[in-house]
Amino acid sequence: MTPSLPVLSSLDDVLARYWGYSTFRPHQREVMEAILQGRDSLLVLPTGGGKSLCFQAPAMLRPGLAVVVSPLISLMKDQVDGLNASGVAAACYNSALSDDAKREVLRNVRERRIRLLYVAPERLVGDGGERFVRTLAETGVSFLAVDEAHCISQWGHDFRPEYRRLGQLRGALPGLSMHAFTATATGRVRDDIVSQLGLQSALEVVGSFDRPNLLYRVLARDQLKKQLLDVLARHGGEAGIVYCTSRREVDALAAWLVQEGRRAVPYHAGLTTEQRQRHQDAFLKEQADIVVATVAFGMGIHRSNVRFVVHAGAPQSLEHYQQESGRAGRDGLEAECVLITSAADFLKWRVMLERNGELTDASQGLLRDMERYASTTRCRHRHLVQYFGEVYGRDECGACDVCLGELEIVDDGITVARKVLSCVARVEQRFGAAHVTTVLRGQVSEAVTSRGHERLSTFGLLAQTPVTEIRGYLDQLTAHGLLRQSPGEYPVLLLTPAGRLLMRDPASQPELHLYRQRRPTRGSAPRRSQVETESWAGVDRPLFEQLREVRRSIARTRGVPPYVIFHDTTLREMARLRPTTPAALREIYGVGQRKAEDVGPPFLEAIREAL
Ligand code: ADP
Ligand code: ZN
């Protein structure tokens, strides 16, 4: 061992010295210890759960080189930048490197100057992989960490054939312990990982999938732009992702946001690789605040301070929703996930799946589960957690629109439901949600008068009710099976047998409640989750913003994303405790030794000036 790699005695030391952390997240210690003992392991934790640290920290204690398999070059670079900034000797070896750079990495490997080496799977098991692996074997590999291990499985969402061959490495590297990490929790994927890698009496840990720092909201889609502005108003200068279901909508919304003076960029598969790269970079480097994107944007987005994720349109399953919304709040601080949806989204999916021949029982079931989430009027954290097979231990989450009291039960919902249903009947089940809403509100339009609908007995029955509310009722009645939409390009609302029965017999649905967004009262502040209130407690906000600026400028000079310098958690704690000496700075959560020395002074200076 060269003296440049100090031998520390414990995981606690390693965490404090390099990362400035004094505690472990759930399951981290357990898995780190398995690695230290050379026992195979599989860790399933949601995005942001802290998986990376589980293999990074033990790499500092076990002799030899830790090899990390990672599917994306951008992901590798990100992690290596972060490790180097913390004083950890890490490198990556991939096709993006020049020949010179590759040679230098190999030399460092041979001279045992690095602790962690990130590689793509094809480096190890593809053409020429044997020679590379031999080099590694000669220097001594301490263990193999397989990141994003669901890529092994065809049942996962990012299948990568080379991942399946990683098990072969056991031949070339006998006795090697393997450790797999993923955020995909399904049993099938898990079993696949264990069998493909040939994990032996492995420690299997599946953590909780609840993300208590995320605040979930669902809004009935109506005037999307206004709804978006409401969300943005809660997040001035903060980062967010807006997911749309079509490229056209991405382009239109991004252009509009720019007009509104927001730093927004579009991202979808129709842009050139170069454009996509530029926009992603701008977002990662905090030169853009908002990415408007299709789901093509996601994997490899490690910006940790994404404070909101809006879905303009429902995704096709809760698995997708969990994944996409999960990109918010990786740093553990408060973040908001808003689903803006209407029944039309689900219809669109059905039409699309059918066109592609993918409308199976399974895909329909997934859609229905997504629909159920959108129309539930119970705690959304509970709903998500239970969907993923966990028991939710709390009564209230304090971080969803339902628990925050943003929904209210409509007085006499049965009467409202019957008004809506009879309007659908009066327009002879030949019109869609928009027209039915117009008639119920009693609005005169060409479409209404040309059909004489202003003379219907249901015209104006809900004249005082806002459009969103009526749209919400239509969705809820659909979810309750009282209405359905015809398939096809121009869906019309149809009554189901249960819907017809309710028109005749108000007692036929004793359990039915309709909900609506609580109408804002004048001067009422937006509701905040407990996590949000707590994480801002005592924080000098202007100072926090100044520290962000300091961070941005350091990051710019060094050509790394700001979160590689410090996470927001750390900046908030600085803006709370206002350390003015290097010793005090070292006490701040997330300030390790190297960073304190390396980038600490400008932060201390900014804090002193602000006093
Ligand atoms: P994952 O790989 O599971 O998505 P990451 O490894 O990226 O999650 O970790 C998410 C965030 O949590 C990172 O910002 C990381 O620095 C932070 N983190 C991880 N472990 C700890 C810990 N023990 N204490 C504080 N922060 C942690
Ligand atoms: Zn809740």
XYZ file of C-alpha atoms and ligand atoms in Angstrom:
639
model
C 0.000 0.000 0.000
C 1.408 3.402 -0.916
C 1.401 6.083 1.735
C -0.871 8.248 -0.409
C -3.728 5.937 0.497
C -4.149 6.253 4.240
C -5.513 3.240 6.034
C -8.462 4.248 8.121
C -9.786 1.953 10.739
C -13.546 2.272 10.544
C -16.448 3.156 8.335
C -17.288 6.027 10.652
C -13.832 7.491 10.109
C -14.158 7.141 6.378
C -17.551 8.802 6.272
C -16.438 11.699 8.429
C -13.136 12.257 6.694
C -14.168 12.050 3.062
C -17.831 12.888 3.091
C -18.260 14.854 6.286
C -21.190 12.641 7.321
C -21.637 11.472 10.867
C -24.580 9.132 10.398
C -25.604 6.339 8.068
C -28.787 6.229 6.071
C -30.965 3.140 6.645
C -29.243 -0.107 5.549
C -25.991 1.561 4.563
C -23.917 0.208 7.405
C -25.259 -3.307 7.001
C -24.371 -3.438 3.334
C -20.986 -1.789 3.828
C -20.128 -4.408 6.410
C -21.098 -7.200 4.061
C -18.689 -5.739 1.536
C -15.930 -5.536 4.120
C -16.512 -9.201 4.921
C -16.486 -10.155 1.265
C -20.049 -11.417 1.382
C -22.075 -11.026 -1.812
C -24.972 -8.624 -1.482
C -27.904 -7.054 -3.229
C -29.267 -3.701 -2.110
C -32.531 -2.292 -3.368
C -33.150 1.323 -2.393
C -35.106 4.060 -4.131
C -33.340 6.805 -6.042
C -31.631 9.082 -3.583
C -31.488 6.360 -0.959
C -27.711 6.546 -0.790
C -26.626 3.431 -2.644
C -23.384 4.838 -4.043
C -21.874 5.466 -0.664
C -22.418 1.794 0.176
C -19.678 0.717 -2.184
C -17.596 3.878 -2.118
C -16.914 3.918 1.607
C -15.797 0.263 1.955
C -13.482 0.767 -1.032
C -11.434 2.999 1.255
C -10.990 0.222 3.786
C -10.485 -2.912 1.757
C -7.084 -3.447 0.233
C -7.080 -3.575 -3.545
C -9.088 -1.918 -6.250
C -12.887 -1.704 -6.161
C -14.357 -2.065 -9.644
C -17.695 -0.379 -10.254
C -19.807 -1.357 -13.241
C -21.954 1.509 -14.454
C -24.100 1.705 -17.590
C -23.634 5.322 -18.600
C -20.532 7.371 -19.229
C -22.180 10.534 -17.910
C -23.051 8.728 -14.696
C -19.489 7.546 -14.239
C -18.006 10.937 -14.848
C -20.364 12.489 -12.379
C -19.464 10.087 -9.625
C -15.754 10.237 -10.303
C -15.805 14.053 -10.244
C -17.634 13.920 -6.947
C -15.208 11.417 -5.440
C -12.159 13.329 -6.575
C -13.571 16.519 -5.094
C -13.864 14.674 -1.780
C -10.276 13.508 -1.998
C -11.047 9.933 -3.012
C -8.758 8.469 -5.663
C -11.200 7.321 -8.328
C -11.145 7.109 -12.103
C -13.195 5.841 -14.958
C -12.111 3.839 -17.947
C -14.358 4.111 -20.973
C -14.590 4.878 -24.636
C -14.863 8.619 -24.010
C -11.221 8.745 -22.893
C -8.361 9.509 -25.252
C -5.702 6.822 -25.686
C -3.349 8.837 -23.533
C -5.896 9.179 -20.797
C -6.598 5.458 -20.927
C -2.909 4.651 -20.592
C -2.632 6.931 -17.636
C -5.588 5.279 -15.892
C -4.061 1.854 -16.452
C -0.737 3.039 -15.112
C -2.453 4.356 -11.993
C -4.240 1.054 -11.614
C -0.978 -0.893 -11.876
C 0.734 1.400 -9.433
C -2.189 0.932 -7.073
C -2.861 4.623 -6.878
C -6.634 4.436 -7.162
C -9.346 2.996 -4.989
C -12.332 2.924 -7.278
C -12.420 2.267 -10.978
C -15.656 2.868 -12.896
C -16.113 0.860 -16.073
C -18.834 0.007 -18.555
C -19.752 -3.695 -18.601
C -18.409 -4.209 -22.120
C -14.935 -3.256 -20.867
C -14.962 -6.347 -18.702
C -16.823 -8.882 -20.769
C -16.674 -7.529 -24.336
C -13.972 -7.839 -27.007
C -10.563 -7.356 -25.478
C -12.079 -7.567 -22.043
C -9.863 -10.490 -21.098
C -6.676 -8.495 -21.253
C -8.214 -5.688 -19.270
C -9.458 -8.084 -16.631
C -6.032 -9.732 -16.451
C -4.479 -6.356 -15.682
C -7.021 -5.861 -12.949
C -6.463 -9.346 -11.570
C -2.711 -8.757 -11.375
C -3.126 -5.667 -9.279
C -5.755 -7.221 -7.049
C -9.455 -6.455 -7.182
C -11.083 -6.011 -3.793
C -14.691 -6.377 -4.939
C -17.066 -5.712 -7.801
C -19.991 -3.319 -7.424
C -22.692 -3.515 -10.069
C -24.598 -0.247 -10.159
C -28.032 -0.015 -11.826
C -28.073 -3.787 -11.592
C -31.602 -4.049 -13.008
C -29.938 -3.657 -16.418
C -29.216 -7.373 -16.046
C -32.848 -8.280 -16.344
C -35.152 -8.307 -19.296
C -37.905 -7.582 -16.816
C -36.221 -4.346 -15.858
C -36.660 -1.138 -17.808
C -33.144 -0.652 -19.164
C -32.034 -4.085 -20.259
C -28.361 -4.199 -21.271
C -27.238 -7.559 -22.686
C -23.596 -7.127 -21.590
C -24.740 -6.983 -17.996
C -25.817 -10.599 -18.269
C -22.284 -11.722 -18.897
C -20.796 -10.190 -15.788
C -21.165 -13.503 -14.005
C -18.330 -14.814 -16.217
C -15.912 -12.664 -14.266
C -15.979 -15.191 -11.491
C -13.772 -17.388 -13.677
C -11.086 -14.776 -14.194
C -11.290 -13.336 -10.712
C -11.819 -16.280 -8.374
C -13.135 -15.509 -4.950
C -14.337 -12.072 -6.034
C -17.269 -10.801 -4.042
C -20.033 -9.136 -6.032
C -22.448 -6.485 -4.884
C -25.474 -5.366 -6.818
C -27.381 -2.086 -6.449
C -30.661 -1.069 -7.970
C -33.788 0.984 -7.406
C -36.010 -1.597 -9.104
C -37.749 -3.628 -6.482
C -39.766 -6.275 -8.287
C -39.065 -9.829 -7.221
C -38.509 -10.997 -10.748
C -35.736 -8.502 -11.379
C -34.198 -9.299 -8.021
C -34.148 -13.032 -8.723
C -32.649 -12.404 -12.115
C -29.829 -10.357 -10.634
C -29.013 -13.043 -8.073
C -28.960 -15.836 -10.627
C -27.165 -13.981 -13.423
C -24.393 -12.747 -11.189
C -24.315 -16.051 -9.365
C -24.542 -14.337 -5.993
C -23.725 -16.804 -3.211
C -25.673 -16.752 0.058
C -25.968 -13.073 -0.539
C -27.201 -10.488 1.893
C -30.395 -9.178 0.302
C -31.706 -5.894 1.573
C -34.773 -4.127 0.260
C -35.248 -0.728 1.823
C -38.389 1.295 2.149
C -39.636 2.922 -1.004
C -41.327 5.746 0.760
C -39.758 9.111 0.082
C -40.951 11.166 3.018
C -39.383 14.353 1.694
C -41.509 14.347 -1.460
C -44.815 16.192 -1.370
C -47.322 14.613 -3.764
C -50.139 16.559 -5.381
C -52.622 15.656 -8.091
C -54.494 18.315 -10.061
C -57.300 17.898 -12.565
C -55.870 19.244 -15.783
C -57.330 22.550 -16.818
C -55.426 25.560 -18.081
C -52.131 23.757 -17.839
C -50.102 26.937 -18.126
C -51.796 28.559 -15.192
C -51.399 25.396 -13.154
C -47.723 25.297 -14.041
C -47.245 28.923 -13.046
C -48.785 28.139 -9.660
C -46.203 25.425 -9.119
C -43.364 27.634 -10.335
C -44.462 30.403 -7.998
C -43.560 28.121 -5.115
C -40.105 27.476 -6.561
C -38.478 30.722 -7.610
C -34.947 30.056 -8.860
C -35.188 26.366 -7.995
C -34.677 23.405 -10.275
C -37.453 21.320 -11.744
C -38.444 18.904 -14.472
C -41.703 19.126 -16.416
C -42.595 15.865 -18.115
C -44.893 15.965 -21.146
C -46.258 13.119 -23.195
C -45.432 14.529 -26.632
C -42.476 16.254 -28.233
C -44.763 18.923 -29.571
C -45.952 19.802 -26.125
C -42.356 19.827 -24.852
C -41.335 22.350 -27.493
C -44.385 24.532 -26.988
C -44.120 24.636 -23.190
C -40.380 25.215 -23.182
C -40.718 28.110 -25.638
C -43.523 29.612 -23.588
C -41.565 29.328 -20.330
C -38.633 31.109 -21.926
C -41.011 33.882 -23.007
C -42.192 34.059 -19.424
C -38.617 34.780 -18.434
C -37.776 31.348 -17.069
C -34.508 29.592 -17.675
C -36.036 26.564 -19.388
C -34.735 24.114 -21.987
C -36.476 21.359 -23.959
C -35.301 17.758 -24.051
C -36.630 14.942 -26.221
C -35.526 12.292 -28.668
C -36.272 14.536 -31.645
C -33.388 16.875 -30.810
C -29.876 16.183 -32.029
C -27.504 14.413 -29.670
C -25.535 17.606 -29.472
C -28.577 19.707 -28.492
C -29.644 17.195 -25.905
C -26.171 17.128 -24.415
C -26.083 20.919 -24.277
C -29.458 21.200 -22.590
C -28.692 18.483 -20.082
C -25.384 20.161 -19.281
C -27.054 23.523 -18.806
C -29.416 21.937 -16.318
C -26.704 20.068 -14.441
C -24.530 23.169 -14.227
C -27.406 25.314 -12.968
C -27.421 27.477 -16.069
C -30.988 26.319 -16.643
C -33.583 25.808 -13.934
C -36.264 23.891 -15.765
C -36.099 21.018 -18.209
C -39.266 20.363 -20.165
C -38.899 16.804 -21.336
C -40.354 13.577 -22.520
C -39.355 10.507 -20.560
C -36.228 10.341 -22.726
C -34.779 12.615 -20.043
C -33.912 10.853 -16.888
C -31.348 8.202 -16.357
C -28.105 9.776 -15.353
C -29.644 12.950 -14.026
C -27.830 13.282 -10.797
C -28.612 16.880 -10.040
C -29.475 16.428 -6.403
C -31.413 19.628 -5.768
C -34.348 19.115 -8.137
C -37.153 20.715 -6.104
C -40.126 19.858 -8.275
C -41.209 17.353 -10.897
C -44.413 18.124 -12.752
C -46.150 15.596 -14.956
C -48.315 17.295 -17.550
C -50.153 14.086 -18.301
C -50.098 10.754 -16.499
C -47.418 8.169 -17.290
C -48.449 4.657 -18.215
C -47.788 3.049 -14.864
C -47.080 3.858 -11.247
C -43.648 2.307 -11.707
C -42.925 4.990 -14.262
C -44.401 7.651 -12.052
C -42.350 6.564 -9.067
C -39.180 6.583 -11.125
C -39.732 9.895 -12.822
C -41.072 11.780 -9.835
C -38.297 10.189 -7.779
C -35.757 12.395 -9.525
C -36.896 15.152 -7.184
C -35.214 15.665 -3.836
C -32.319 13.234 -4.068
C -30.560 15.306 -1.442
C -33.277 14.453 1.054
C -34.620 18.003 1.211
C -38.246 18.875 0.500
C -39.455 18.599 -3.084
C -42.818 18.604 -4.802
C -44.223 16.087 -7.285
C -47.298 17.281 -9.111
C -49.361 15.140 -11.420
C -51.609 17.209 -13.688
C -53.965 14.809 -15.358
C -57.381 14.117 -16.794
C -59.249 11.065 -17.976
C -58.117 11.884 -21.496
C -54.537 10.841 -20.619
C -55.593 7.284 -19.990
C -57.609 7.115 -23.097
C -54.638 8.363 -25.067
C -52.488 5.617 -23.603
C -55.039 2.974 -24.447
C -55.269 4.166 -28.035
C -51.502 4.263 -28.324
C -50.943 0.850 -26.766
C -53.600 -0.608 -28.978
C -52.027 0.884 -32.074
C -48.703 -0.683 -31.095
C -50.311 -4.010 -30.330
C -49.327 -3.636 -26.668
C -52.743 -3.363 -25.103
C -52.477 -6.496 -22.974
C -54.234 -7.308 -19.731
C -50.995 -6.429 -18.002
C -50.633 -3.004 -19.596
C -54.302 -2.220 -18.969
C -53.910 -3.238 -15.373
C -50.926 -0.929 -14.954
C -52.893 1.942 -16.478
C -55.812 1.321 -14.172
C -53.455 1.368 -11.186
C -52.097 4.697 -12.358
C -55.657 5.977 -12.757
C -56.496 4.839 -9.265
C -53.602 6.790 -7.842
C -54.736 9.883 -9.695
C -58.262 9.675 -8.380
C -57.610 8.419 -4.889
C -58.739 10.610 -2.085
C -56.606 8.900 0.517
C -53.001 9.552 1.497
C -50.794 9.339 -1.601
C -47.689 8.220 0.265
C -49.670 5.351 1.678
C -51.066 4.522 -1.717
C -47.636 4.396 -3.358
C -45.994 2.470 -0.570
C -48.739 -0.128 -0.497
C -48.675 -0.436 -4.248
C -45.031 -1.416 -3.990
C -45.887 -4.025 -1.433
C -44.949 -2.318 1.788
C -46.928 -1.617 4.901
C -47.295 2.082 5.608
C -46.794 2.632 9.294
C -48.143 6.149 9.655
C -51.670 7.546 9.690
C -50.846 10.738 7.888
C -47.843 11.628 5.818
C -48.042 15.386 6.246
C -46.771 15.633 2.693
C -49.578 15.038 0.230
C -52.510 17.123 -0.926
C -54.932 14.816 0.869
C -53.186 14.895 4.237
C -52.560 18.628 3.954
C -56.291 19.104 3.612
C -56.156 20.479 0.095
C -59.062 18.296 -0.953
C -62.474 18.549 0.562
C -65.538 16.383 0.350
C -68.271 17.971 -1.695
C -71.494 18.517 0.246
C -74.175 16.339 -1.187
C -71.866 14.678 -3.693
C -74.612 12.284 -4.760
C -76.721 15.158 -6.061
C -73.751 16.637 -7.894
C -72.968 13.230 -9.388
C -76.543 12.844 -10.597
C -76.521 16.295 -12.183
C -73.393 15.371 -14.104
C -74.741 11.983 -15.160
C -78.033 13.385 -16.341
C -76.235 15.969 -18.416
C -74.324 13.168 -20.124
C -77.672 11.501 -20.772
C -79.265 14.724 -22.070
C -76.553 15.262 -24.657
C -77.316 11.695 -25.708
C -73.876 10.329 -24.819
C -72.485 11.896 -27.947
C -70.097 14.490 -26.495
C -66.809 14.618 -24.687
C -65.849 16.091 -21.334
C -65.301 19.632 -22.638
C -68.777 19.985 -24.086
C -70.513 18.403 -21.113
C -68.647 20.821 -18.857
C -69.719 23.809 -20.943
C -73.345 22.759 -20.786
C -73.235 22.105 -17.043
C -71.741 25.549 -16.484
C -74.426 27.119 -18.633
C -72.062 28.741 -21.083
C -73.403 29.778 -24.417
C -71.214 28.927 -27.368
C -71.609 28.139 -31.005
C -71.219 24.437 -30.237
C -73.965 24.698 -27.617
C -76.548 26.762 -29.494
C -76.119 25.008 -32.829
C -77.437 21.913 -31.105
C -80.007 23.611 -28.953
C -78.210 22.468 -25.808
C -78.960 25.766 -24.070
C -82.541 24.558 -23.840
C -81.668 21.319 -22.014
C -82.886 20.986 -18.437
C -79.302 20.318 -17.377
C -77.992 23.542 -18.925
C -76.379 25.613 -16.154
C -77.014 23.050 -13.407
C -73.493 23.693 -12.084
C -73.229 27.309 -13.166
C -71.176 28.416 -10.140
C -68.697 25.571 -10.325
C -65.207 26.175 -11.756
C -64.200 24.170 -14.823
C -61.452 22.231 -13.006
C -63.898 21.065 -10.423
C -66.321 19.717 -13.003
C -63.477 18.048 -14.858
C -62.397 16.520 -11.569
C -65.918 15.151 -11.006
C -65.982 13.630 -14.468
C -62.676 11.901 -13.736
C -63.857 10.690 -10.366
C -67.117 9.358 -11.773
C -65.114 7.575 -14.437
C -62.794 6.115 -11.815
C -65.835 4.968 -9.822
C -67.175 3.174 -12.892
C -70.228 5.393 -13.305
C -69.023 6.905 -16.559
C -66.705 5.663 -19.213
C -65.128 7.130 -22.300
C -65.612 5.726 -25.756
C -62.411 4.611 -27.421
C -61.262 6.421 -30.517
C -59.831 9.757 -31.407
C -62.776 11.859 -30.243
C -63.866 10.176 -27.042
C -67.382 10.785 -25.824
C -68.714 10.229 -22.335
C -70.929 7.195 -21.907
C -73.040 6.057 -18.981
C -72.291 2.685 -17.460
C -75.059 0.486 -16.008
C -74.026 1.632 -12.515
C -74.225 5.244 -13.696
C -77.725 4.726 -15.071
C -78.770 3.080 -11.858
C -77.541 6.053 -9.822
C -79.656 8.390 -11.950
C -82.733 6.393 -11.038
C -81.829 5.514 -7.474
C -79.749 7.907 -5.345
C -79.343 5.226 -2.697
C -77.542 2.880 -5.065
C -74.110 4.383 -4.264
C -74.118 4.859 -0.501
C -70.311 5.067 -0.359
C -69.811 7.635 -3.078
C -67.987 10.827 -2.148
C -66.859 13.468 -4.562
C -63.859 15.598 -3.777
C -62.618 18.911 -4.956
C -59.571 21.060 -4.516
C -60.217 23.272 -1.519
C -60.892 26.726 -2.871
C -58.139 29.110 -1.833
C -59.225 31.699 0.673
C -57.811 35.177 0.384
C -54.405 35.562 1.932
C -53.955 31.868 2.640
C -50.318 30.885 2.259
C -49.406 27.817 0.225
C -49.259 24.793 2.450
C -45.897 23.365 3.323
C -44.907 19.906 4.361
C -43.340 19.400 7.737
C -40.099 18.394 6.041
C -40.013 21.733 4.286
C -40.695 23.757 7.389
C -38.031 21.888 9.318
C -35.370 21.970 6.662
C -35.640 25.751 6.370
C -35.836 26.388 10.098
C -33.233 28.957 11.117
C -31.778 29.178 7.637
C -30.711 32.638 6.521
C -32.273 32.502 3.079
C -30.406 35.371 1.443
C -27.169 33.871 2.733
C -28.186 30.493 1.324
C -28.647 32.118 -2.074
C -25.247 33.807 -1.788
C -23.628 30.499 -0.941
C -25.282 28.964 -4.005
C -23.672 31.686 -6.045
C -20.273 30.935 -4.507
C -20.800 27.270 -5.276
C -21.809 28.001 -8.851
C -18.725 30.046 -9.498
C -16.359 27.453 -8.013
C -18.079 24.771 -10.054
C -17.755 26.832 -13.212
C -14.026 27.311 -12.721
C -13.547 23.621 -12.134
C -15.825 22.447 -14.882
C -17.986 20.295 -12.609
C -21.668 20.514 -11.694
C -22.350 22.529 -8.509
C -23.676 19.540 -6.547
C -20.221 17.993 -6.852
C -18.918 20.827 -4.679
C -21.604 20.693 -1.956
C -25.202 19.553 -1.749
C -27.965 21.993 -0.804
C -28.235 20.236 2.548
C -24.737 21.418 3.349
C -25.321 24.971 2.125
C -28.492 25.260 4.187
C -26.667 24.103 7.270
C -23.947 26.677 6.596
C -26.618 29.351 6.239
C -28.099 28.195 9.531
C -24.998 27.815 11.694
C -22.837 30.464 9.942
C -19.430 28.952 10.662
C -16.567 31.454 10.384
C -13.546 29.295 11.163
C -12.175 26.246 9.354
C -12.791 24.152 12.457
C -16.431 25.208 12.624
C -16.826 24.565 8.920
C -15.596 20.997 9.389
C -18.518 20.450 11.767
C -21.046 21.163 9.023
C -22.817 18.110 7.648
C -21.294 17.123 4.334
C -17.983 18.959 4.706
C -15.163 16.420 4.566
C -11.524 17.170 5.165
C -10.507 17.653 1.545
C -13.389 19.936 0.678
C -12.933 22.019 3.799
C -9.358 22.763 2.760
C -9.971 22.947 -0.915
C -13.155 24.968 -1.354
C -13.909 26.042 2.212
C -12.269 29.511 2.229
C -14.613 31.295 -0.229
C -17.630 29.979 1.690
C -16.192 31.164 4.993
C -15.512 34.521 3.440
C -19.070 34.863 2.194
C -20.415 33.963 5.624
C -18.142 36.446 7.405
C -19.174 39.193 5.035
C -22.825 38.493 5.650
C -22.537 38.744 9.432
P -28.774 6.558 -5.015
O -27.536 6.085 -5.718
O -29.373 5.540 -4.110
O -29.791 7.177 -5.925
P -27.010 8.503 -3.961
O -25.918 7.581 -3.630
O -26.878 9.362 -5.159
O -28.377 7.720 -4.032
O -27.244 9.398 -2.684
C -28.206 10.412 -2.670
C -27.725 11.559 -1.827
O -27.656 11.213 -0.461
C -26.345 12.013 -2.201
O -26.386 13.405 -2.242
C -25.463 11.526 -1.080
O -24.345 12.342 -0.879
C -26.404 11.574 0.103
N -26.052 10.619 1.158
C -25.777 9.308 1.015
N -25.481 8.748 2.200
C -25.591 9.723 3.117
C -25.423 9.769 4.545
N -25.081 8.697 5.252
N -25.612 10.963 5.146
C -25.943 12.039 4.434
N -26.126 12.071 3.104
C -25.951 10.925 2.449
Zn -50.627 11.749 2.842
